[in-house]
Tab-separated table of C-alpha atoms in Angstrom:
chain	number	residue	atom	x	y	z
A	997	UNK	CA	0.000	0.000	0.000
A	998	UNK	CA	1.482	3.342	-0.772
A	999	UNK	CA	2.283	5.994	1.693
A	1000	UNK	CA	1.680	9.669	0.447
A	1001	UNK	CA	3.885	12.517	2.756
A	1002	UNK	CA	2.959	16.104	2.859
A	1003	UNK	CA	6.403	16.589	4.777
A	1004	UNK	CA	9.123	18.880	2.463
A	1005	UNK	CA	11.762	16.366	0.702
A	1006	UNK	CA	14.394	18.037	2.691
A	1007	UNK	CA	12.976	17.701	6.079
A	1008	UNK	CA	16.381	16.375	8.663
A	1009	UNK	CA	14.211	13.762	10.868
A	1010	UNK	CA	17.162	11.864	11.421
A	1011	UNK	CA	19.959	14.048	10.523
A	1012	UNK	CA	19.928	16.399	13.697
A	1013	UNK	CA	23.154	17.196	15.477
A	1014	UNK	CA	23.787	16.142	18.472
A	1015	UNK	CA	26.757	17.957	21.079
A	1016	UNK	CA	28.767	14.913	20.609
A	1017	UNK	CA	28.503	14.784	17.132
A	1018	UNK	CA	29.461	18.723	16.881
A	1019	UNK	CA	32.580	17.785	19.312
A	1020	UNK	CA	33.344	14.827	17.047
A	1021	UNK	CA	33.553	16.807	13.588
A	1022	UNK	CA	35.418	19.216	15.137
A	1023	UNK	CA	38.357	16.776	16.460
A	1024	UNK	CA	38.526	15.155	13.143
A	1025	UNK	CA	38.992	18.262	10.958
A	1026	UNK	CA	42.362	16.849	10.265
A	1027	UNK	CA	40.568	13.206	8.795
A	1028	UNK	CA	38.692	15.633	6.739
A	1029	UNK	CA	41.896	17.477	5.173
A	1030	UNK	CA	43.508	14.112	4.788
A	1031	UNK	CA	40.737	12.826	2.620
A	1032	UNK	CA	40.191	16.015	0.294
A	1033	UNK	CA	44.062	15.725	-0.081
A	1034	UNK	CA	44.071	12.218	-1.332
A	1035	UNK	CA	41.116	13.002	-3.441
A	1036	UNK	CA	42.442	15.875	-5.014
A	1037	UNK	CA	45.912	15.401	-5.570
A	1038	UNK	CA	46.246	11.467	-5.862
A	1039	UNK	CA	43.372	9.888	-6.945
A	1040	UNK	CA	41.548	12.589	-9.311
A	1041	UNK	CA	44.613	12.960	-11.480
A	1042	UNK	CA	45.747	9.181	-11.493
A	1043	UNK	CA	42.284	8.322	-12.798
A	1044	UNK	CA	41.925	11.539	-14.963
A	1045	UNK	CA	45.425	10.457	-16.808
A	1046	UNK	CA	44.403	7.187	-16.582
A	1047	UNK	CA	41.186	7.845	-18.866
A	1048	UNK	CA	43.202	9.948	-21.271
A	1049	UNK	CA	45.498	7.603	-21.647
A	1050	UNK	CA	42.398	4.962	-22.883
A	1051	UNK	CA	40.854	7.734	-24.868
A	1052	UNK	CA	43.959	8.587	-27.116
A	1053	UNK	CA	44.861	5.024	-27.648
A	1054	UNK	CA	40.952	4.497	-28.507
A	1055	UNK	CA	40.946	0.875	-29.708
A	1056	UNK	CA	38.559	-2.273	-28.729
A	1057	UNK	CA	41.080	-3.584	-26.936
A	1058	UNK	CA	41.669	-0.327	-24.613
A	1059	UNK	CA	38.032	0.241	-24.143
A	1060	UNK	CA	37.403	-2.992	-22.462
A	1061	UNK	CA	39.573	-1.177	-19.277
A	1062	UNK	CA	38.026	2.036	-19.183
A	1063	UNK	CA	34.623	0.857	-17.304
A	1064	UNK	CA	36.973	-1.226	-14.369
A	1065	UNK	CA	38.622	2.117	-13.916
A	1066	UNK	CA	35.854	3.657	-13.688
A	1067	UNK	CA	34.881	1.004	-11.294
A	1068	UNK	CA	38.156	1.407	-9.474
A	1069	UNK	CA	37.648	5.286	-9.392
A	1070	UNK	CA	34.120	4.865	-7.882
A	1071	UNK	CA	35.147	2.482	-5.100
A	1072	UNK	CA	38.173	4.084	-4.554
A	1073	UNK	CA	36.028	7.791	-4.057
A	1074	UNK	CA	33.508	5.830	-1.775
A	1075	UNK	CA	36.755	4.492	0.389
A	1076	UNK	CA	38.435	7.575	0.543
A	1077	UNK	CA	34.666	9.133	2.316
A	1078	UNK	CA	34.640	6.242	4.789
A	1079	UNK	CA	31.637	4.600	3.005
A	1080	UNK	CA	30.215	1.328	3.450
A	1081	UNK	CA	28.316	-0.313	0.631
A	1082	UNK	CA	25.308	-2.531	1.688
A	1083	UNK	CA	24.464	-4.125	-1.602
A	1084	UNK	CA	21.067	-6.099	-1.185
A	1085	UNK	CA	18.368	-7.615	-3.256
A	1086	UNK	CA	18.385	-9.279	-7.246
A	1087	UNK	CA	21.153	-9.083	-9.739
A	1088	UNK	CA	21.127	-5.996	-11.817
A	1089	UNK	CA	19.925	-6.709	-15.291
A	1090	UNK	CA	22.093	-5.445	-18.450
A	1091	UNK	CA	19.462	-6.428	-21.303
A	1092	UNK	CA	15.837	-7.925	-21.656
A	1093	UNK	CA	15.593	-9.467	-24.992
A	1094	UNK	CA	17.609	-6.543	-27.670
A	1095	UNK	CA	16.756	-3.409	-25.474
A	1096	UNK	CA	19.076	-2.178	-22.844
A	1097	UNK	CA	17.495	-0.997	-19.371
A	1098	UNK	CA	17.944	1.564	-18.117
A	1099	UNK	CA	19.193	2.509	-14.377
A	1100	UNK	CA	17.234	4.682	-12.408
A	1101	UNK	CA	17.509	5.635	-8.572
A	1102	UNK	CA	16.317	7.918	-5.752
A	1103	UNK	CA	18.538	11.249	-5.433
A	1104	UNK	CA	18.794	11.717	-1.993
A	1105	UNK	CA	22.853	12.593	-2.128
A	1106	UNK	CA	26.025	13.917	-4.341
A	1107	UNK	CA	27.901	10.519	-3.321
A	1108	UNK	CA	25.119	8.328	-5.186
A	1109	UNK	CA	26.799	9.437	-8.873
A	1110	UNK	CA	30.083	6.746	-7.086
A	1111	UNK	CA	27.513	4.510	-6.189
A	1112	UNK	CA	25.732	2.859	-9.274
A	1113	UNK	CA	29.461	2.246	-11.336
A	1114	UNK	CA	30.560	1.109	-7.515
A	1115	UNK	CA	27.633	-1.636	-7.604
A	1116	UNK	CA	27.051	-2.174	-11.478
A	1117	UNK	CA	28.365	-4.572	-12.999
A	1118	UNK	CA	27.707	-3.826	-16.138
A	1119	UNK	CA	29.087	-0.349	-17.871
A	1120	UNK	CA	26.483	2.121	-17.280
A	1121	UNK	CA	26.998	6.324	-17.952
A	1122	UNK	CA	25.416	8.952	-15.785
A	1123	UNK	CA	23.023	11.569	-16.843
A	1124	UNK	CA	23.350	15.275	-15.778
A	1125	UNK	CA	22.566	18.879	-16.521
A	1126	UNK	CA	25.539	20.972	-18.080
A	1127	UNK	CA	25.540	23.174	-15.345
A	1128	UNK	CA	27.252	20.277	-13.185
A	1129	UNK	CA	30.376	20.884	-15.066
A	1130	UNK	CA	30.591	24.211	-13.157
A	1131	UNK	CA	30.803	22.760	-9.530
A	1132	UNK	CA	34.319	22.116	-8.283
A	1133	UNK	CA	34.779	18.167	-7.578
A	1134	UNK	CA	31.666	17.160	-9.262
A	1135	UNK	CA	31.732	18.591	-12.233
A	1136	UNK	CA	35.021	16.605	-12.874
A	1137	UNK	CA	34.227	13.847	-11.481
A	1138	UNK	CA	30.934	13.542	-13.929
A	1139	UNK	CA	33.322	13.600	-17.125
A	1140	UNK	CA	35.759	11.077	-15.576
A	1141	UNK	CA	32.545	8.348	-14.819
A	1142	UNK	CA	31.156	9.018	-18.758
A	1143	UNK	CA	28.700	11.437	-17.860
A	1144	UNK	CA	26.252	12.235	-20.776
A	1145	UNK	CA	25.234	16.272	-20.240
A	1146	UNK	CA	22.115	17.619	-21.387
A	1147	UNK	CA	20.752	21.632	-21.894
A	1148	UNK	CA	19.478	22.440	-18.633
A	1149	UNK	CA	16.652	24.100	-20.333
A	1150	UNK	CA	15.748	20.448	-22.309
A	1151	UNK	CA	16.513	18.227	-19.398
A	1152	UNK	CA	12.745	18.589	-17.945
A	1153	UNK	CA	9.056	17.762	-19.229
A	1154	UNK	CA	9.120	15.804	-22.093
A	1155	UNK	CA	13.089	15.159	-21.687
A	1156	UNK	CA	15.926	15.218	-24.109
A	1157	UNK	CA	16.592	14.055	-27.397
A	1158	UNK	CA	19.862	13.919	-26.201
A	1159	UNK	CA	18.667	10.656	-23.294
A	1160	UNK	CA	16.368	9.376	-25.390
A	1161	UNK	CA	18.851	8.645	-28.822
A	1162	UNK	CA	21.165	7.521	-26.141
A	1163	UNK	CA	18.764	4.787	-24.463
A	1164	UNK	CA	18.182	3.460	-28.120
A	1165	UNK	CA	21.487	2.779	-29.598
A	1166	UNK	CA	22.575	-0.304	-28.534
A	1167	UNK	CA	26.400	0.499	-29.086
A	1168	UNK	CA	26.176	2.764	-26.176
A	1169	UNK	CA	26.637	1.765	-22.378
A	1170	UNK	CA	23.334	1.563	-20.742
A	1171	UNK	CA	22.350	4.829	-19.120
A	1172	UNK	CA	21.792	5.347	-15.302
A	1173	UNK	CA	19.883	8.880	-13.869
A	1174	UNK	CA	17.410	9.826	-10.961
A	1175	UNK	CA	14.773	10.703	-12.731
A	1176	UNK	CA	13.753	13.321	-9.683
A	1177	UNK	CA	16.154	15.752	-11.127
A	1178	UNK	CA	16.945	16.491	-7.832
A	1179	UNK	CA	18.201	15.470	-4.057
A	1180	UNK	CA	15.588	14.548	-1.112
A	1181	UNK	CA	16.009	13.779	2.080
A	1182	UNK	CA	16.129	10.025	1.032
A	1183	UNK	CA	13.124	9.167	2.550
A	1184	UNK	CA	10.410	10.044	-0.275
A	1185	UNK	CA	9.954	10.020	-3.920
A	1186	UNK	CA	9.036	13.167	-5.227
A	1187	UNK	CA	7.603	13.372	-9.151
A	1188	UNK	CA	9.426	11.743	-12.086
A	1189	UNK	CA	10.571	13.440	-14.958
A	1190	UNK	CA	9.658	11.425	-17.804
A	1191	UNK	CA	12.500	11.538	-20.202
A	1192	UNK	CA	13.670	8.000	-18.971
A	1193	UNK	CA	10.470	6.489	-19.890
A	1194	UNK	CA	9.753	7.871	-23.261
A	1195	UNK	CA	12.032	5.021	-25.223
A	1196	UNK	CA	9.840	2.159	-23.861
A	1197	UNK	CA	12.480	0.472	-22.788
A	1198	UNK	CA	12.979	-1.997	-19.599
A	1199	UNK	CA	13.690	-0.142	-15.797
A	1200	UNK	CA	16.359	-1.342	-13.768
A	1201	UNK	CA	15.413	0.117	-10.268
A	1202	UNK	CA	17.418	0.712	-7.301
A	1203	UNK	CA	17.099	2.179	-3.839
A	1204	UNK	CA	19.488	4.088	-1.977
A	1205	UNK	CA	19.315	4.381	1.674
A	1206	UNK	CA	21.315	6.185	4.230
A	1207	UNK	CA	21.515	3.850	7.285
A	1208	UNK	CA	24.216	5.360	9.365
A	1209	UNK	CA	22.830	8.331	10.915
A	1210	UNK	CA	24.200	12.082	10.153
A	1211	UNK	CA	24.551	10.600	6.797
A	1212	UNK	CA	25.116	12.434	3.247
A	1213	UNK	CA	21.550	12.711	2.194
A	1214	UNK	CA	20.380	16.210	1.352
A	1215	UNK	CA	18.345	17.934	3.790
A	1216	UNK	CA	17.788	21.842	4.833
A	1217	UNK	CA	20.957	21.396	6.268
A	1218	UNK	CA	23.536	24.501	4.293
A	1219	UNK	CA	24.939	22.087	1.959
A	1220	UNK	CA	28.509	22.793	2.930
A	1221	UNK	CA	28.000	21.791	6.267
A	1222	UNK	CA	26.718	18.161	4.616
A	1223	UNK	CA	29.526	17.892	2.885
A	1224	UNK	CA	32.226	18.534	5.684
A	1225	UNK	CA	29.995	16.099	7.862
A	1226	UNK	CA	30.343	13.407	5.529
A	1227	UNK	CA	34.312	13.626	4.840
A	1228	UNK	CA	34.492	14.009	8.701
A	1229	UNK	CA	32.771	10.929	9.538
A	1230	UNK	CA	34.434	7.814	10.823
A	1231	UNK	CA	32.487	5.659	8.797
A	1232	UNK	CA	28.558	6.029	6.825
A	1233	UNK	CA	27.020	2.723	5.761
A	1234	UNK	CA	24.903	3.639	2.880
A	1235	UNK	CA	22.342	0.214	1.435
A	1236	UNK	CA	22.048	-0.346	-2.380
A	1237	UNK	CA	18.992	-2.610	-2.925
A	1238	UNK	CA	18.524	-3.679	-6.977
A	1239	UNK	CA	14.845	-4.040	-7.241
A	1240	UNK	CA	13.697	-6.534	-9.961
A	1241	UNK	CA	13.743	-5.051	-13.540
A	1242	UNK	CA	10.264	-3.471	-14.347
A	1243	UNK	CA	9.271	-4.282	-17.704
A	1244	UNK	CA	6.117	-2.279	-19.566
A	1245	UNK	CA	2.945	-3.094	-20.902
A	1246	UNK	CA	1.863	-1.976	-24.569
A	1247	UNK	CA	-0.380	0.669	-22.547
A	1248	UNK	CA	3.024	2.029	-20.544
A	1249	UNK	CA	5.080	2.279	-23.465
A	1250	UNK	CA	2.551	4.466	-25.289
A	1251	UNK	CA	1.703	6.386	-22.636
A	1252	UNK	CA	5.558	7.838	-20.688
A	1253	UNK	CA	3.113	9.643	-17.907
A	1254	UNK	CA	1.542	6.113	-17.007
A	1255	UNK	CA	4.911	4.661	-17.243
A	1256	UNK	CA	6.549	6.677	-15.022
A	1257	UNK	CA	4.127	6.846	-12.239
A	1258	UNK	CA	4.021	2.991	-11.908
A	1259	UNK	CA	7.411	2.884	-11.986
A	1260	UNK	CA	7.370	5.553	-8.914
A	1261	UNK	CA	4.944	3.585	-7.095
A	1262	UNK	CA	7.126	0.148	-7.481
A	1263	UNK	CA	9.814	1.779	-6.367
A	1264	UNK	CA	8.164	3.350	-3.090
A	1265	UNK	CA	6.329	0.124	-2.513
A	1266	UNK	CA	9.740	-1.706	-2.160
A	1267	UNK	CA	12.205	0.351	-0.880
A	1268	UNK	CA	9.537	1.531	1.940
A	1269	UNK	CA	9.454	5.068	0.534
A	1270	UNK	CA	6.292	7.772	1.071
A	1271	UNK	CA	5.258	9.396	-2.106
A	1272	UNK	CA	5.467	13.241	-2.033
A	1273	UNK	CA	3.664	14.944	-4.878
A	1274	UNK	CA	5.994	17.684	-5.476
A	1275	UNK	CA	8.197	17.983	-9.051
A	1276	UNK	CA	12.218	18.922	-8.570
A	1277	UNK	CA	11.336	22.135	-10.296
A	1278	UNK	CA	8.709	22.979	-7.773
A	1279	UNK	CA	10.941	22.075	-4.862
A	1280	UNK	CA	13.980	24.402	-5.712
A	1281	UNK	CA	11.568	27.327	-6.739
A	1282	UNK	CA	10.155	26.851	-2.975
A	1283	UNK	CA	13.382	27.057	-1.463
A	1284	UNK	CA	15.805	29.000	-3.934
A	1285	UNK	CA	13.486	31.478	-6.004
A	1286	UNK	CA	14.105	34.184	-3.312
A	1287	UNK	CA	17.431	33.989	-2.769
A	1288	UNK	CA	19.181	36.225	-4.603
A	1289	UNK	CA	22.289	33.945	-5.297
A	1290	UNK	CA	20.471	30.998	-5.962
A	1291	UNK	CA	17.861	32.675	-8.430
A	1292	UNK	CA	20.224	32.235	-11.717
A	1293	UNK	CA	20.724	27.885	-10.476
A	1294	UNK	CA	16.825	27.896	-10.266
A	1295	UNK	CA	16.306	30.189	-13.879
A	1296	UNK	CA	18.656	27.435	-15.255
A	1297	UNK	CA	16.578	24.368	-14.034
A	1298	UNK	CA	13.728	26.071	-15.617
């Protein structure tokens, strides 16, 4: 039976700080330096020449490596953080029949774009907006996993051409996005944008869920305090459950809206999530449209 919230997707219930926790982060501001360090200046470039090196050389034989170091990248990232990968439930599925899935998740953190290449087996790439590639860490880290970048301005409603020629040609690795379009609190589901539906093609589903507490999901929290609490953290433990892949009826495939909904409701049903009734474009006009730095980010997302 399906839960409906009228809670906001960034409500903290169990993200508050505690006096211990405060004392913690503050003694192990020098774990936190270590880590950006080793992030930074050993394993960025090392994986960045690493992929160049595989790019130039370009051959069949070279691209076989580039999804294990992308792999290795992912892990490595997720190590460096002090995160703990739960992987539960079926085996993800590369192909029903001659169409690819495609990978789809709840956004509830920046840390899940390490998570699906960390889990997959299979090569998948990572959908984002353009903008991305103007945010220090993430932005690079998008190109080194494959990312595919679409307009910001084409990204919503109907979705892109761009994810939608991808998702058809077979050559390509199969593609992995949260069709939310945004971060929650990782407790909810808000709407789905449907450009992940409109091909027809199979859904392979996953959940994310913080279980250590004061973890990385996204909550009204100032998102640089998030961060700092994550790389300060001993250790998070973060679960990865692959649902079973959700194939569509003749009536889903013609109709993206249908397909998408059902597809929400599967997903809420088994990974225990409410269903909150409130689009990604709606929830960053509520909180950013009247801030005066933030109203160019939310003008983009338009």
């Amino acid at each position: 039976m399906k839960r409906i919230t009228n809670d906001h997707p960034w409500n903290q219930h169990k993200q508050d700080v505690s006096l211990f926790e405060v004392i913690c982060l503050i003694f192990l501001f020098p774990l936190a330096i270590l880590r950006l360090f080793l992030i930074l200046f050993v394993l960025f470039p090392f994986i960045s020449i690493g992929i160049i090196i595989l790019s130039k050389l370009d051959s069949e034989k070279t691209k076989k490596f580039r999804y294990p170091l992308i792999q290795f990248a992912s892990k490595s990232m997720l190590f460096l953080l002090g995160i703990r990968i739960d992987i539960q439930g079926c085996k993800p599925i590369q192909r029903v029949g001659q169409k690819k899935t495609v990978v789809i998740w709840n956004h509830s953190s920046v840390v899940d774009l390490f998570l699906i290449p960390a889990t997959c087996p299979f090569p998948v790439a990572p959908v984002g907006k353009r903008s991305i590639l103007s945010i220090p860490v993430i932005g690079k880290s998008f190109q080194i996993l494959g990312g595919v970048f679409v307009d910001n301005k084409n990204i919503g409603g109907g979705g892109s051409s761009v994810v939608i020629d991808f998702v058809k040609d077979n050559s390509k690795p199969n593609l992995s996005l949260s069709p939310e379009g945004t971060t929650t609190n990782g407790e909810c589901l808000i709407q789905f944008r449907k450009s992940a539906f409109i091909s027809g093609n199979p859904i392979q589903p996953l959940i994310v869920k913080v279980t250590s507490k004061g973890g990385p999901a996204m909550t009204e929290f100032p998102h640089l305090f998030l961060c700092y609490r994550l790389i300060a953290s001993l250790m998070t433990t973060i679960t990865v459950c692959y649902l079973p892949v959700y194939i569509p009826s003749q009536e889903e495939i013609e109709n993206p809206e249908l397909y998408s909904q059902n597809v929400r409701e599967y997903m809420a049903l088994h990974g225990d999530l409410a269903l909150c009734e409130i689009s990604g474009q709606d929830l960053l006009k509520r909180n950013f449209q009247n801030l005066g730095k933030w109203r160019k980010c939310y003008e983009n997302y338009q």
